Amino acid sequence: MGATLEGVSTILTAAVRYGYAPLLLIGVNGAGIALAAADAPKLWLLALLGAAIALSYTAEAVLPYRPEWNASTGDAGRDATHSAVNETLILASVAAIPTLAALTPGHGVWPHHWPFLAEVLLAVLVADAGITLVHYASHKIGALWRFHAVHHSVTRMYGLNGLMKHPLHQTVEMTAGVLPLLLLGLPVTVAAALALTVAVQLLLQHSNADYRVGPLGRVLALNEGHRFHHLKWAGIGDVNFGLYTLVWDRLLGTYTYDPTRGFTSDDLGMAAKPHYPTRYLAQLTEPFRSSGNCSTTAPTTAPVEVEAERAR
């Protein structure tokens, strides 16, 4: 009996390590693209997102990167609220696209004759560029950083806190990603598929599952690379800004990756503001307070080895 349970555990571990990322990237996204192409009711996409969240929790339970990151530190309800609010904003923007598209001049530019999958991939690449640039700017411009700091207050990384963002910053990021697409005449069906891929990507990017993607980890913006972005020392975490890919980071000179680097909660958060508010409403109001002026240029107190790693 013990040997059987051990065998099952080994199979489950291998399934998460090598199958979880492809299942979400190809399986869930693929199903969402198929539903969007058929113009299925949006509730089906919501159900698919719910399944992706359930898979996220399951993978993190079976094969956690840091077992302690699976335990709530009083933040689970807050993160769930952030996720619900921000995902609602994303879905509302999708619903508004027909009206917004009618106001833009690029109605005839979008390549409607392309295969639907190619249209979605185009939308992903364009959105990735816009979101990455705003993300980069949010680490350089104090007014944006006030709002982005909410996301960087996390001290554990797991799937659901990918959408742990101030809703105003979420809106700015999504506007930067979607506005160029609207100007091209983005169809609402493609926008619906894009909205799902954003949520799936954030689940994978912040996942506590110890999954592997091999050399693709140097190209796709997944959890191995994104943990470097959450290093708490000023300047050290100004890397790997991409949502979908690390391509734009290579062009910006902000790409870094070291597969031997390990992370704990002591590495995450904001060294310049270790006591950032943790409750939802307090996080919404903090950017408007004088205490919300969390400097992006505060002197770093990073260990010497971390400084050396950043200089590579």
GROMACS .gro file of C-alpha atoms in nm:
model
  312
    1MET     CA    1   0.000   0.000   0.000
    2GLY     CA    2   0.285   0.236   0.092
    3ALA     CA    3   0.461   0.164  -0.235
    4THR     CA    4   0.139   0.233  -0.427
    5LEU     CA    5   0.090   0.569  -0.255
    6GLU     CA    6   0.454   0.656  -0.320
    7GLY     CA    7   0.407   0.569  -0.685
    8VAL     CA    8   0.096   0.785  -0.712
    9SER     CA    9   0.281   1.071  -0.542
   10THR     CA   10   0.569   1.037  -0.788
   11ILE     CA   11   0.330   1.046  -1.083
   12LEU     CA   12   0.147   1.351  -0.947
   13THR     CA   13   0.475   1.531  -0.881
   14ALA     CA   14   0.598   1.463  -1.234
   15ALA     CA   15   0.262   1.567  -1.378
   16VAL     CA   16   0.282   1.905  -1.204
   17ARG     CA   17   0.651   1.960  -1.272
   18TYR     CA   18   0.629   1.897  -1.646
   19GLY     CA   19   0.260   1.909  -1.728
   20TYR     CA   20   0.109   2.197  -1.529
   21ALA     CA   21   0.247   2.485  -1.738
   22PRO     CA   22   0.161   2.323  -2.074
   23LEU     CA   23  -0.186   2.239  -1.942
   24LEU     CA   24  -0.257   2.605  -1.866
   25LEU     CA   25  -0.065   2.760  -2.155
   26ILE     CA   26  -0.198   2.524  -2.421
   27GLY     CA   27  -0.496   2.346  -2.269
   28VAL     CA   28  -0.680   2.622  -2.083
   29ASN     CA   29  -0.580   2.900  -2.324
   30GLY     CA   30  -0.660   2.674  -2.618
   31ALA     CA   31  -1.004   2.594  -2.483
   32GLY     CA   32  -1.066   2.963  -2.418
   33ILE     CA   33  -0.960   3.056  -2.770
   34ALA     CA   34  -1.192   2.791  -2.912
   35LEU     CA   35  -1.483   2.920  -2.701
   36ALA     CA   36  -1.412   3.280  -2.800
   37ALA     CA   37  -1.385   3.187  -3.168
   38ALA     CA   38  -1.729   3.026  -3.144
   39ASP     CA   39  -1.856   3.341  -2.968
   40ALA     CA   40  -1.972   3.125  -2.678
   41PRO     CA   41  -2.135   3.292  -2.375
   42LYS     CA   42  -1.874   3.467  -2.158
   43LEU     CA   43  -1.986   3.257  -1.861
   44TRP     CA   44  -1.804   2.965  -2.020
   45LEU     CA   45  -1.480   3.165  -2.011
   46LEU     CA   46  -1.545   3.247  -1.645
   47ALA     CA   47  -1.598   2.877  -1.574
   48LEU     CA   48  -1.270   2.803  -1.752
   49LEU     CA   49  -1.093   3.063  -1.541
   50GLY     CA   50  -1.241   2.903  -1.229
   51ALA     CA   51  -1.101   2.568  -1.341
   52ALA     CA   52  -0.759   2.730  -1.398
   53ILE     CA   53  -0.762   2.874  -1.045
   54ALA     CA   54  -0.854   2.532  -0.903
   55LEU     CA   55  -0.567   2.375  -1.101
   56SER     CA   56  -0.336   2.643  -0.965
   57TYR     CA   57  -0.418   2.562  -0.604
   58THR     CA   58  -0.390   2.188  -0.674
   59ALA     CA   59  -0.048   2.218  -0.839
   60GLU     CA   60   0.080   2.434  -0.554
   61ALA     CA   61  -0.040   2.178  -0.300
   62VAL     CA   62   0.114   1.882  -0.483
   63LEU     CA   63   0.452   2.039  -0.564
   64PRO     CA   64   0.512   2.371  -0.388
   65TYR     CA   65   0.824   2.578  -0.453
   66ARG     CA   66   0.805   2.699  -0.092
   67PRO     CA   67   0.556   2.500   0.121
   68GLU     CA   68   0.515   2.793   0.360
   69TRP     CA   69   0.391   3.013   0.075
   70ASN     CA   70   0.077   2.797   0.060
   71ALA     CA   71  -0.024   2.912   0.409
   72SER     CA   72  -0.224   3.233   0.439
   73THR     CA   73  -0.067   3.504   0.652
   74GLY     CA   74  -0.398   3.686   0.675
   75ASP     CA   75  -0.370   3.786   0.309
   76ALA     CA   76  -0.585   3.524   0.135
   77GLY     CA   77  -0.912   3.716   0.165
   78ARG     CA   78  -0.745   4.038   0.056
   79ASP     CA   79  -0.590   3.872  -0.247
   80ALA     CA   80  -0.922   3.713  -0.340
   81THR     CA   81  -1.085   4.056  -0.323
   82HIS     CA   82  -0.814   4.212  -0.540
   83SER     CA   83  -0.852   3.929  -0.790
   84ALA     CA   84  -1.231   3.954  -0.806
   85VAL     CA   85  -1.226   4.333  -0.850
   86ASN     CA   86  -0.951   4.336  -1.109
   87GLU     CA   87  -1.087   4.045  -1.309
   88THR     CA   88  -1.426   4.218  -1.312
   89LEU     CA   89  -1.256   4.529  -1.451
   90ILE     CA   90  -1.094   4.320  -1.725
   91LEU     CA   91  -1.426   4.159  -1.818
   92ALA     CA   92  -1.602   4.498  -1.811
   93SER     CA   93  -1.343   4.633  -2.053
   94VAL     CA   94  -1.415   4.341  -2.286
   95ALA     CA   95  -1.787   4.420  -2.270
   96ALA     CA   96  -1.712   4.784  -2.355
   97ILE     CA   97  -1.500   4.703  -2.660
   98PRO     CA   98  -1.778   4.720  -2.923
   99THR     CA   99  -1.860   5.074  -2.809
  100LEU     CA  100  -1.495   5.179  -2.783
  101ALA     CA  101  -1.406   5.021  -3.116
  102ALA     CA  102  -1.680   5.219  -3.288
  103LEU     CA  103  -1.508   5.538  -3.174
  104THR     CA  104  -1.167   5.447  -3.313
  105PRO     CA  105  -1.047   5.511  -3.668
  106GLY     CA  106  -0.884   5.175  -3.731
  107HIS     CA  107  -1.188   4.959  -3.799
  108GLY     CA  108  -1.056   4.824  -4.128
  109VAL     CA  109  -0.697   4.763  -4.017
  110TRP     CA  110  -0.740   4.451  -3.806
  111PRO     CA  111  -0.650   4.131  -4.002
  112HIS     CA  112  -0.992   3.966  -3.979
  113HIS     CA  113  -0.893   3.724  -4.258
  114TRP     CA  114  -0.623   3.564  -4.041
  115PRO     CA  115  -0.688   3.237  -3.858
  116PHE     CA  116  -0.841   3.316  -3.519
  117LEU     CA  117  -0.540   3.175  -3.332
  118ALA     CA  118  -0.308   3.408  -3.525
  119GLU     CA  119  -0.532   3.704  -3.434
  120VAL     CA  120  -0.506   3.614  -3.065
  121LEU     CA  121  -0.127   3.574  -3.088
  122LEU     CA  122  -0.103   3.917  -3.250
  123ALA     CA  123  -0.312   4.064  -2.968
  124VAL     CA  124  -0.088   3.895  -2.709
  125LEU     CA  125   0.231   4.035  -2.863
  126VAL     CA  126   0.094   4.390  -2.887
  127ALA     CA  127  -0.055   4.380  -2.536
  128ASP     CA  128   0.271   4.238  -2.399
  129ALA     CA  129   0.463   4.538  -2.536
  130GLY     CA  130   0.224   4.799  -2.393
  131ILE     CA  131   0.188   4.635  -2.051
  132THR     CA  132   0.564   4.578  -2.022
  133LEU     CA  133   0.641   4.944  -2.096
  134VAL     CA  134   0.392   5.071  -1.837
  135HIS     CA  135   0.526   4.819  -1.587
  136TYR     CA  136   0.878   4.947  -1.655
  137ALA     CA  137   0.763   5.308  -1.619
  138SER     CA  138   0.592   5.221  -1.291
  139HIS     CA  139   0.933   5.149  -1.141
  140LYS     CA  140   1.077   5.478  -1.266
  141ILE     CA  141   0.796   5.732  -1.218
  142GLY     CA  142   0.697   5.809  -0.860
  143ALA     CA  143   0.330   5.878  -0.933
  144LEU     CA  144   0.291   5.534  -1.094
  145TRP     CA  145   0.502   5.360  -0.831
  146ARG     CA  146   0.264   5.475  -0.554
  147PHE     CA  147  -0.003   5.253  -0.709
  148HIS     CA  148   0.224   4.973  -0.828
  149ALA     CA  149   0.373   4.941  -0.477
  150VAL     CA  150   0.054   4.761  -0.372
  151HIS     CA  151   0.157   4.465  -0.585
  152HIS     CA  152   0.514   4.467  -0.454
  153SER     CA  153   0.404   4.447  -0.093
  154VAL     CA  154   0.356   4.070  -0.122
  155THR     CA  155   0.592   3.852   0.083
  156ARG     CA  156   0.480   3.519  -0.059
  157MET     CA  157   0.415   3.429  -0.419
  158TYR     CA  158   0.128   3.207  -0.523
  159GLY     CA  159  -0.106   3.205  -0.820
  160LEU     CA  160  -0.390   3.417  -0.687
  161ASN     CA  161  -0.179   3.719  -0.596
  162GLY     CA  162  -0.096   3.778  -0.961
  163LEU     CA  163  -0.403   4.002  -0.966
  164MET     CA  164  -0.317   4.159  -0.631
  165LYS     CA  165  -0.295   4.510  -0.778
  166HIS     CA  166  -0.440   4.851  -0.716
  167PRO     CA  167  -0.737   4.875  -0.957
  168LEU     CA  168  -0.617   5.212  -1.091
  169HIS     CA  169  -0.279   5.067  -1.178
  170GLN     CA  170  -0.445   4.761  -1.329
  171THR     CA  171  -0.653   4.997  -1.545
  172VAL     CA  172  -0.347   5.192  -1.661
  173GLU     CA  173  -0.162   4.872  -1.752
  174MET     CA  174  -0.455   4.722  -1.940
  175THR     CA  175  -0.522   5.050  -2.122
  176ALA     CA  176  -0.162   5.054  -2.243
  177GLY     CA  177  -0.198   4.697  -2.363
  178VAL     CA  178  -0.540   4.724  -2.524
  179LEU     CA  179  -0.552   5.080  -2.663
  180PRO     CA  180  -0.319   5.004  -2.958
  181LEU     CA  181  -0.536   4.702  -3.034
  182LEU     CA  182  -0.852   4.911  -3.022
  183LEU     CA  183  -0.696   5.154  -3.267
  184LEU     CA  184  -0.639   4.857  -3.499
  185GLY     CA  185  -1.003   4.749  -3.466
  186LEU     CA  186  -0.973   4.465  -3.214
  187PRO     CA  187  -1.277   4.230  -3.239
  188VAL     CA  188  -1.458   4.155  -2.914
  189THR     CA  189  -1.408   3.780  -2.962
  190VAL     CA  190  -1.030   3.825  -2.972
  191ALA     CA  191  -1.050   4.057  -2.670
  192ALA     CA  192  -1.239   3.789  -2.475
  193ALA     CA  193  -0.967   3.532  -2.550
  194LEU     CA  194  -0.700   3.788  -2.457
  195ALA     CA  195  -0.868   3.858  -2.122
  196LEU     CA  196  -0.849   3.490  -2.030
  197THR     CA  197  -0.485   3.461  -2.135
  198VAL     CA  198  -0.397   3.757  -1.909
  199ALA     CA  199  -0.551   3.585  -1.606
  200VAL     CA  200  -0.387   3.251  -1.691
  201GLN     CA  201  -0.050   3.418  -1.737
  202LEU     CA  202  -0.072   3.590  -1.399
  203LEU     CA  203  -0.158   3.257  -1.233
  204LEU     CA  204   0.151   3.098  -1.388
  205GLN     CA  205   0.377   3.398  -1.332
  206HIS     CA  206   0.317   3.412  -0.957
  207SER     CA  207   0.264   3.041  -0.905
  208ASN     CA  208   0.411   2.863  -0.605
  209ALA     CA  209   0.414   2.538  -0.804
  210ASP     CA  210   0.766   2.417  -0.873
  211TYR     CA  211   0.703   2.349  -1.241
  212ARG     CA  212   0.963   2.335  -1.519
  213VAL     CA  213   0.958   2.461  -1.879
  214GLY     CA  214   1.325   2.411  -1.969
  215PRO     CA  215   1.483   2.668  -2.205
  216LEU     CA  216   1.143   2.838  -2.247
  217GLY     CA  217   1.198   2.984  -1.899
  218ARG     CA  218   1.441   3.227  -2.061
  219VAL     CA  219   1.176   3.342  -2.310
  220LEU     CA  220   0.838   3.320  -2.137
  221ALA     CA  221   0.758   3.542  -1.839
  222LEU     CA  222   0.684   3.263  -1.592
  223ASN     CA  223   0.744   3.218  -1.220
  224GLU     CA  224   1.115   3.130  -1.232
  225GLY     CA  225   1.198   3.460  -1.398
  226HIS     CA  226   0.933   3.671  -1.230
  227ARG     CA  227   1.058   3.598  -0.878
  228PHE     CA  228   1.362   3.814  -0.959
  229HIS     CA  229   1.122   4.102  -1.022
  230HIS     CA  230   0.987   4.074  -0.667
  231LEU     CA  231   1.326   4.104  -0.494
  232LYS     CA  232   1.267   4.369  -0.231
  233TRP     CA  233   1.576   4.588  -0.265
  234ALA     CA  234   1.549   4.915  -0.456
  235GLY     CA  235   1.687   4.875  -0.808
  236ILE     CA  236   1.755   4.502  -0.768
  237GLY     CA  237   1.399   4.406  -0.861
  238ASP     CA  238   1.387   4.636  -1.165
  239VAL     CA  239   1.411   4.338  -1.398
  240ASN     CA  240   1.189   4.099  -1.594
  241PHE     CA  241   0.892   4.333  -1.643
  242GLY     CA  242   0.721   4.129  -1.918
  243LEU     CA  243   0.374   3.982  -1.874
  244TYR     CA  244   0.382   3.718  -2.146
  245THR     CA  245   0.745   3.714  -2.261
  246LEU     CA  246   1.091   3.837  -2.163
  247VAL     CA  247   1.159   3.957  -2.518
  248TRP     CA  248   1.097   4.322  -2.437
  249ASP     CA  249   1.317   4.295  -2.128
  250ARG     CA  250   1.605   4.184  -2.346
  251LEU     CA  251   1.552   4.494  -2.561
  252LEU     CA  252   1.523   4.718  -2.253
  253GLY     CA  253   1.832   4.564  -2.095
  254THR     CA  254   1.630   4.453  -1.791
  255TYR     CA  255   1.647   4.077  -1.842
  256THR     CA  256   1.807   3.859  -1.576
  257TYR     CA  257   1.791   3.489  -1.500
  258ASP     CA  258   1.983   3.247  -1.278
  259PRO     CA  259   1.833   2.898  -1.243
  260THR     CA  260   2.042   2.833  -0.930
  261ARG     CA  261   1.896   3.130  -0.737
  262GLY     CA  262   1.658   3.044  -0.454
  263PHE     CA  263   1.393   3.270  -0.299
  264THR     CA  264   1.229   3.298   0.041
  265SER     CA  265   0.987   3.547   0.195
  266ASP     CA  266   1.289   3.735   0.331
  267ASP     CA  267   1.373   3.830  -0.029
  268LEU     CA  268   1.028   3.964  -0.118
  269GLY     CA  269   0.831   4.280  -0.046
  270MET     CA  270   0.981   4.630  -0.022
  271ALA     CA  271   1.293   4.686   0.188
  272ALA     CA  272   1.221   5.061   0.192
  273LYS     CA  273   0.869   5.005   0.326
  274PRO     CA  274   0.848   4.678   0.520
  275HIS     CA  275   0.527   4.779   0.701
  276TYR     CA  276   0.316   4.856   0.397
  277PRO     CA  277  -0.059   4.823   0.474
  278THR     CA  278  -0.188   4.471   0.433
  279ARG     CA  279  -0.567   4.517   0.439
  280TYR     CA  280  -0.759   4.571   0.115
  281LEU     CA  281  -0.915   4.911   0.181
  282ALA     CA  282  -0.593   5.043   0.335
  283GLN     CA  283  -0.406   4.940   0.020
  284LEU     CA  284  -0.659   5.125  -0.195
  285THR     CA  285  -0.606   5.449  -0.005
  286GLU     CA  286  -0.233   5.427   0.067
  287PRO     CA  287  -0.122   5.573  -0.273
  288PHE     CA  288  -0.318   5.890  -0.191
  289ARG     CA  289  -0.149   5.939   0.147
  290SER     CA  290   0.184   6.108   0.212
  291SER     CA  291   0.306   5.774   0.347
  292GLY     CA  292   0.237   5.624   0.005
  293ASN     CA  293   0.535   5.808  -0.142
  294CYS     CA  294   0.750   5.497  -0.137
  295SER     CA  295   1.072   5.602  -0.306
  296THR     CA  296   1.193   5.400  -0.602
  297THR     CA  297   1.546   5.530  -0.549
  298ALA     CA  298   1.594   5.452  -0.182
  299PRO     CA  299   1.944   5.325  -0.099
  300THR     CA  300   1.963   4.950  -0.134
  301THR     CA  301   2.063   4.731   0.158
  302ALA     CA  302   2.081   4.420  -0.056
  303PRO     CA  303   2.336   4.157   0.044
  304VAL     CA  304   2.661   4.167  -0.152
  305GLU     CA  305   2.577   3.847  -0.338
  306VAL     CA  306   2.246   3.995  -0.456
  307GLU     CA  307   2.425   4.306  -0.583
  308ALA     CA  308   2.670   4.085  -0.770
  309GLU     CA  309   2.383   3.886  -0.919
  310ARG     CA  310   2.214   4.204  -1.046
  311ALA     CA  311   2.539   4.316  -1.211
  312ARG     CA  312   2.564   4.004  -1.428
   0.00000   0.00000   0.00000
